[in-house]
Amino acid sequence: MRERNISIVTTSMNLNGPFNNFIASRGVVPLYISISQRLPFFDNTLDIVHSMHVLSNWIPSTLLHFLMFDIYRVLRPGGLFWLDHFFCVEDQFLDVYKPLIESIGFIKLKWVVGKKLDRGAELREMYLSALLEKPLKNSW
């Protein structure tokens, strides 16, 4: 990415831990923020936002809705939100998270739902991985 003059900013919840050292050793800018704060970027400025194993059912749905709108806010029209390994229980997905994510206004480019079986099928846990695009028209 550096060879193509692309700047990457990443966050980690592992403050002062080995993952932060990994981030810094690759020339990526580490960013420490709380999920309850707006992202520190201007509107319509980012090309891609990637969330992996962070946004999940441990976040209250009202706060998750706020986060999704904030991601939408900072993406430029045509920008991509890659939601990777969003974890929840099947009933939560159908009743809460699927309608919540669909309400933001993203275009679904890829939407893959799979069963999370590492703790047993009887728990009915699921993963969602999605590639979502901010529309070119009717964006802020």
Short mmCIF file of C-alpha atoms in Angstrom, two decimals:
data_model
loop_
_atom_site.label_atom_id
_atom_site.label_comp_id
_atom_site.label_asym_id
_atom_site.label_seq_id
_atom_site.Cartn_x
_atom_site.Cartn_y
_atom_site.Cartn_z
CA MET A 1 0.00 0.00 0.00
CA ARG A 2 2.83 2.37 0.82
CA GLU A 3 4.29 1.85 -2.68
CA ARG A 4 0.98 3.05 -4.13
CA ASN A 5 0.83 6.10 -1.81
CA ILE A 6 -2.13 4.73 0.13
CA SER A 7 -2.44 5.69 3.78
CA ILE A 8 -3.91 3.16 6.18
CA VAL A 9 -5.20 3.94 9.62
CA THR A 10 -6.12 1.08 11.91
CA THR A 11 -7.48 0.61 15.37
CA SER A 12 -6.74 -2.03 17.94
CA MET A 13 -8.34 -2.78 21.25
CA ASN A 14 -5.06 -4.36 22.35
CA LEU A 15 -3.47 -1.19 23.74
CA ASN A 16 0.31 -1.51 24.15
CA GLY A 17 0.05 -5.16 23.15
CA PRO A 18 1.75 -7.20 20.45
CA PHE A 19 -0.85 -6.37 17.81
CA ASN A 20 0.00 -2.66 18.10
CA ASN A 21 3.67 -3.48 17.60
CA PHE A 22 2.69 -5.45 14.49
CA ILE A 23 0.70 -2.48 13.21
CA ALA A 24 3.51 0.00 13.80
CA SER A 25 6.17 -2.27 12.27
CA ARG A 26 4.30 -2.16 8.97
CA GLY A 27 4.13 1.61 8.80
CA VAL A 28 0.41 1.77 9.51
CA VAL A 29 -0.93 4.62 11.61
CA PRO A 30 -2.45 3.27 14.86
CA LEU A 31 -5.61 5.00 16.05
CA TYR A 32 -7.04 4.69 19.54
CA ILE A 33 -10.75 5.49 19.70
CA SER A 34 -13.79 4.41 21.62
CA ILE A 35 -16.74 2.87 19.82
CA SER A 36 -18.95 5.49 21.48
CA GLN A 37 -17.21 8.38 19.67
CA ARG A 38 -17.53 9.59 16.11
CA LEU A 39 -14.74 8.55 13.80
CA PRO A 40 -12.16 11.38 13.62
CA PHE A 41 -12.48 11.90 9.86
CA PHE A 42 -14.30 14.44 7.70
CA ASP A 43 -17.47 13.43 5.86
CA ASN A 44 -17.05 11.63 2.53
CA THR A 45 -13.27 11.14 2.79
CA LEU A 46 -12.44 7.43 3.13
CA ASP A 47 -12.36 4.86 0.35
CA ILE A 48 -12.62 1.75 2.53
CA VAL A 49 -13.58 0.95 6.11
CA HIS A 50 -12.86 -2.62 7.24
CA SER A 51 -14.13 -4.12 10.47
CA MET A 52 -13.02 -7.60 11.43
CA HIS A 53 -14.22 -9.39 14.57
CA VAL A 54 -15.04 -6.07 16.30
CA LEU A 55 -18.58 -5.06 15.41
CA SER A 56 -20.73 -7.83 16.86
CA ASN A 57 -23.61 -8.53 19.22
CA TRP A 58 -21.63 -7.37 22.27
CA ILE A 59 -22.37 -3.79 21.19
CA PRO A 60 -25.84 -2.49 22.15
CA SER A 61 -28.00 -2.13 19.03
CA THR A 62 -28.46 1.65 19.48
CA LEU A 63 -24.69 2.16 19.58
CA LEU A 64 -24.19 -0.20 16.65
CA HIS A 65 -26.71 1.83 14.64
CA PHE A 66 -24.73 4.99 15.49
CA LEU A 67 -21.48 3.31 14.39
CA MET A 68 -22.95 2.15 11.10
CA PHE A 69 -24.23 5.65 10.30
CA ASP A 70 -20.83 7.09 11.22
CA ILE A 71 -19.06 4.65 8.90
CA TYR A 72 -21.52 5.69 6.18
CA ARG A 73 -20.75 9.35 6.96
CA VAL A 74 -16.97 9.06 6.51
CA LEU A 75 -17.09 6.96 3.34
CA ARG A 76 -16.94 8.83 0.06
CA PRO A 77 -19.73 8.08 -2.43
CA GLY A 78 -18.77 4.74 -3.97
CA GLY A 79 -16.68 3.89 -0.89
CA LEU A 80 -16.73 0.39 0.56
CA PHE A 81 -17.51 -0.95 4.01
CA TRP A 82 -16.13 -4.44 4.51
CA LEU A 83 -17.88 -5.98 7.50
CA ASP A 84 -15.92 -9.14 8.24
CA HIS A 85 -16.97 -11.85 10.71
CA PHE A 86 -19.87 -10.02 12.35
CA PHE A 87 -20.91 -12.46 15.08
CA CYS A 88 -24.39 -12.97 16.55
CA VAL A 89 -27.07 -15.56 17.31
CA GLU A 90 -29.45 -16.52 14.49
CA ASP A 91 -32.55 -14.92 16.06
CA GLN A 92 -30.63 -11.70 16.73
CA PHE A 93 -29.46 -11.60 13.13
CA LEU A 94 -32.94 -11.96 11.66
CA ASP A 95 -34.77 -9.73 14.16
CA VAL A 96 -32.21 -7.00 14.91
CA TYR A 97 -28.96 -6.89 12.93
CA LYS A 98 -30.09 -7.62 9.36
CA PRO A 99 -32.80 -4.89 9.45
CA LEU A 100 -30.40 -2.51 11.25
CA ILE A 101 -27.64 -2.91 8.64
CA GLU A 102 -30.13 -2.69 5.76
CA SER A 103 -31.59 0.55 7.16
CA ILE A 104 -28.35 2.50 6.70
CA GLY A 105 -28.56 2.79 2.92
CA PHE A 106 -25.62 0.73 1.71
CA ILE A 107 -25.76 -1.26 -1.52
CA LYS A 108 -25.01 -4.94 -0.89
CA LEU A 109 -22.19 -6.10 -3.15
CA LYS A 110 -21.58 -9.31 -1.22
CA TRP A 111 -23.56 -10.72 1.71
CA VAL A 112 -22.51 -14.09 3.13
CA VAL A 113 -24.07 -15.62 6.25
CA GLY A 114 -22.62 -18.78 7.71
CA LYS A 115 -22.95 -20.89 10.82
CA LYS A 116 -20.36 -20.52 13.54
CA LEU A 117 -19.82 -24.08 14.73
CA ASP A 118 -16.72 -23.90 16.93
CA ARG A 119 -18.79 -24.01 20.15
CA GLY A 120 -21.51 -26.33 18.84
CA ALA A 121 -24.42 -26.08 16.40
CA GLU A 122 -26.98 -26.05 19.21
CA LEU A 123 -26.00 -22.45 20.09
CA ARG A 124 -27.19 -21.30 16.63
CA GLU A 125 -24.36 -18.78 16.33
CA MET A 126 -23.70 -17.09 13.00
CA TYR A 127 -21.17 -14.97 11.15
CA LEU A 128 -21.98 -12.31 8.59
CA SER A 129 -19.36 -11.08 6.15
CA ALA A 130 -20.49 -8.35 3.79
CA LEU A 131 -19.09 -5.92 1.29
CA LEU A 132 -21.28 -2.82 1.28
CA GLU A 133 -21.03 0.23 -0.95
CA LYS A 134 -22.09 3.78 -0.21
CA PRO A 135 -24.27 4.83 -3.17
CA LEU A 136 -23.00 7.44 -5.61
CA LYS A 137 -26.36 9.25 -5.53
CA ASN A 138 -28.28 10.49 -2.52
CA SER A 139 -25.18 10.40 -0.30
CA TRP A 140 -24.58 13.15 2.19
#
